[in-house]
Amino acid sequence: MTPRLLATSDLHVTYQQNRDFVSAIRPHSPDDWLIVAGDVAEKFADVEWALGALRKRFRKVVWSPGNHELWTVKDDPAQSRGEVRYKQLVELCRSLDVLTPEDEYAVFEGAGGPVAVAPLFTLYDYTFRPVGTTDKTSALTAAQDAGVVCTDEYFLHFDPYPSREAWCAARLEESERRLRSVDESLRTVLINHWPLVRDPTFVLRYPEFALWCGTEHTADWHLKYRAAVMVYGHLHIPRTIRKDGVRFDEVSLGYPREWQPRGWTRAPLLDVLREDDAR
């Protein structure tokens, strides 16, 4: 069978039902690749279990961090914070032979290829602001007044940077440096836990939550870096939209209370390079 590039995210294996889903995930062929777009779990041991199990089944596994991997929770023996935690996660992935945003972008040459598979880590900078607000302070006030505060504010630390915005800025600079090095003859598959454009957040039940969902500074990356498709998670609203002719796929599993009403009996794996995007 021709190898396929598949994707999922927000596996949240802290929940036993989700852990069972991951245990059942299988490739269509032994040469399939799997993208995991963040939020595997909060604890290092759970991240190691899930990515290790998937790597044993797929030819390559490509991971981008989500906010949950970056949380420092009290019952995780690993109490590192901020950038140090991220770097430790990268080293954990490398020990499992899982590709990260710090590794050379691999070229997938199976069905729909060749494409450069580009895992990113951009964070967010509070620029997806509620209507009527003009800066971070007024935006956070509006969110708090609406009863919306992301748990990141308590568990996602930004050490050694002075703010999440500063860490985001550093990640944007590094990500663009790496993307500029991709062979210009190649299309890309851009992978990020947070969507690179704001449009997917327009359907949020609580629109104020968009504050924690991305940055306006990536709004043109799908064009600038020749994206065949952009893969993301975070919102737990699995769907496909198009912007400027480029497909944006959310590939979240989500929490059991979210996927069980959908009647899913197995964890969904999206075929990233589908025929409708053949060039």
PDB file of N, CA and C in Angstrom, residues 44 63 70 80-94 100 102 121 160-161 167 171:
ATOM      1  N   PHE A  44       4.981  13.703  32.134  1.00  0.00           N
ATOM      2  CA  PHE A  44       6.000  13.143  31.251  1.00  0.00           C
ATOM      3  C   PHE A  44       5.787  11.654  31.020  1.00  0.00           C
ATOM      4  N   TRP A  63       5.683  15.225  16.297  1.00  0.00           N
ATOM      5  CA  TRP A  63       4.965  15.818  17.429  1.00  0.00           C
ATOM      6  C   TRP A  63       5.193  17.327  17.495  1.00  0.00           C
ATOM      7  N   LEU A  70       3.031  21.396  28.387  1.00  0.00           N
ATOM      8  CA  LEU A  70       3.846  22.453  28.987  1.00  0.00           C
ATOM      9  C   LEU A  70       3.403  22.818  30.398  1.00  0.00           C
ATOM     10  N   SER A  80       9.800  20.625  36.149  1.00  0.00           N
ATOM     11  CA  SER A  80      10.420  21.683  35.344  1.00  0.00           C
ATOM     12  C   SER A  80       9.351  22.602  34.785  1.00  0.00           C
ATOM     13  N   ARG A  81       9.774  23.821  34.432  1.00  0.00           N
ATOM     14  CA  ARG A  81       8.839  24.850  33.999  1.00  0.00           C
ATOM     15  C   ARG A  81       9.323  25.504  32.711  1.00  0.00           C
ATOM     16  N   GLY A  82       8.360  26.058  31.964  1.00  0.00           N
ATOM     17  CA  GLY A  82       8.674  26.922  30.841  1.00  0.00           C
ATOM     18  C   GLY A  82       9.560  26.278  29.788  1.00  0.00           C
ATOM     19  N   GLU A  83      10.555  27.045  29.339  1.00  0.00           N
ATOM     20  CA  GLU A  83      11.413  26.588  28.248  1.00  0.00           C
ATOM     21  C   GLU A  83      12.201  25.338  28.626  1.00  0.00           C
ATOM     22  N   VAL A  84      12.605  25.231  29.876  1.00  0.00           N
ATOM     23  CA  VAL A  84      13.331  24.030  30.310  1.00  0.00           C
ATOM     24  C   VAL A  84      12.448  22.799  30.132  1.00  0.00           C
ATOM     25  N   ARG A  85      11.193  22.927  30.493  1.00  0.00           N
ATOM     26  CA  ARG A  85      10.264  21.798  30.327  1.00  0.00           C
ATOM     27  C   ARG A  85      10.128  21.429  28.851  1.00  0.00           C
ATOM     28  N   TYR A  86       9.973  22.433  28.011  1.00  0.00           N
ATOM     29  CA  TYR A  86       9.867  22.164  26.576  1.00  0.00           C
ATOM     30  C   TYR A  86      11.100  21.423  26.073  1.00  0.00           C
ATOM     31  N   LYS A  87      12.271  21.876  26.452  1.00  0.00           N
ATOM     32  CA  LYS A  87      13.500  21.224  25.993  1.00  0.00           C
ATOM     33  C   LYS A  87      13.590  19.790  26.495  1.00  0.00           C
ATOM     34  N   GLN A  88      13.123  19.546  27.702  1.00  0.00           N
ATOM     35  CA  GLN A  88      13.125  18.177  28.224  1.00  0.00           C
ATOM     36  C   GLN A  88      12.147  17.292  27.452  1.00  0.00           C
ATOM     37  N   LEU A  89      11.015  17.859  27.049  1.00  0.00           N
ATOM     38  CA  LEU A  89      10.067  17.116  26.219  1.00  0.00           C
ATOM     39  C   LEU A  89      10.680  16.772  24.861  1.00  0.00           C
ATOM     40  N   VAL A  90      11.427  17.708  24.302  1.00  0.00           N
ATOM     41  CA  VAL A  90      12.115  17.448  23.039  1.00  0.00           C
ATOM     42  C   VAL A  90      13.089  16.283  23.196  1.00  0.00           C
ATOM     43  N   GLU A  91      13.853  16.291  24.272  1.00  0.00           N
ATOM     44  CA  GLU A  91      14.806  15.204  24.487  1.00  0.00           C
ATOM     45  C   GLU A  91      14.088  13.881  24.723  1.00  0.00           C
ATOM     46  N   LEU A  92      12.951  13.913  25.417  1.00  0.00           N
ATOM     47  CA  LEU A  92      12.157  12.701  25.594  1.00  0.00           C
ATOM     48  C   LEU A  92      11.725  12.157  24.239  1.00  0.00           C
ATOM     49  N   CYS A  93      11.223  13.036  23.369  1.00  0.00           N
ATOM     50  CA  CYS A  93      10.788  12.597  22.036  1.00  0.00           C
ATOM     51  C   CYS A  93      11.951  12.023  21.237  1.00  0.00           C
ATOM     52  N   ARG A  94      13.092  12.672  21.303  1.00  0.00           N
ATOM     53  CA  ARG A  94      14.250  12.169  20.562  1.00  0.00           C
ATOM     54  C   ARG A  94      14.663  10.783  21.050  1.00  0.00           C
ATOM     55  N   THR A 100      10.372  16.436  16.349  1.00  0.00           N
ATOM     56  CA  THR A 100       9.887  17.591  17.101  1.00  0.00           C
ATOM     57  C   THR A 100      10.140  18.871  16.309  1.00  0.00           C
ATOM     58  N   GLU A 102      12.237  20.963  16.855  1.00  0.00           N
ATOM     59  CA  GLU A 102      13.671  21.273  16.896  1.00  0.00           C
ATOM     60  C   GLU A 102      14.490  20.404  15.952  1.00  0.00           C
ATOM     61  N   PHE A 121       6.075  25.216  16.970  1.00  0.00           N
ATOM     62  CA  PHE A 121       5.703  25.560  18.340  1.00  0.00           C
ATOM     63  C   PHE A 121       5.713  27.077  18.439  1.00  0.00           C
ATOM     64  N   PRO A 160      12.398  31.227  31.013  1.00  0.00           N
ATOM     65  CA  PRO A 160      12.969  32.412  31.665  1.00  0.00           C
ATOM     66  C   PRO A 160      12.508  33.727  31.026  1.00  0.00           C
ATOM     67  N   TYR A 161      11.477  33.680  30.204  1.00  0.00           N
ATOM     68  CA  TYR A 161      11.015  34.887  29.518  1.00  0.00           C
ATOM     69  C   TYR A 161      10.170  35.740  30.466  1.00  0.00           C
ATOM     70  N   TRP A 167       7.915  34.836  25.057  1.00  0.00           N
ATOM     71  CA  TRP A 167       8.253  33.473  24.633  1.00  0.00           C
ATOM     72  C   TRP A 167       7.668  33.209  23.256  1.00  0.00           C
ATOM     73  N   ARG A 171       9.583  32.158  19.779  1.00  0.00           N
ATOM     74  CA  ARG A 171       9.211  30.973  19.024  1.00  0.00           C
ATOM     75  C   ARG A 171       8.847  31.314  17.582  1.00  0.00           C
TER      76      ARG A 171
END
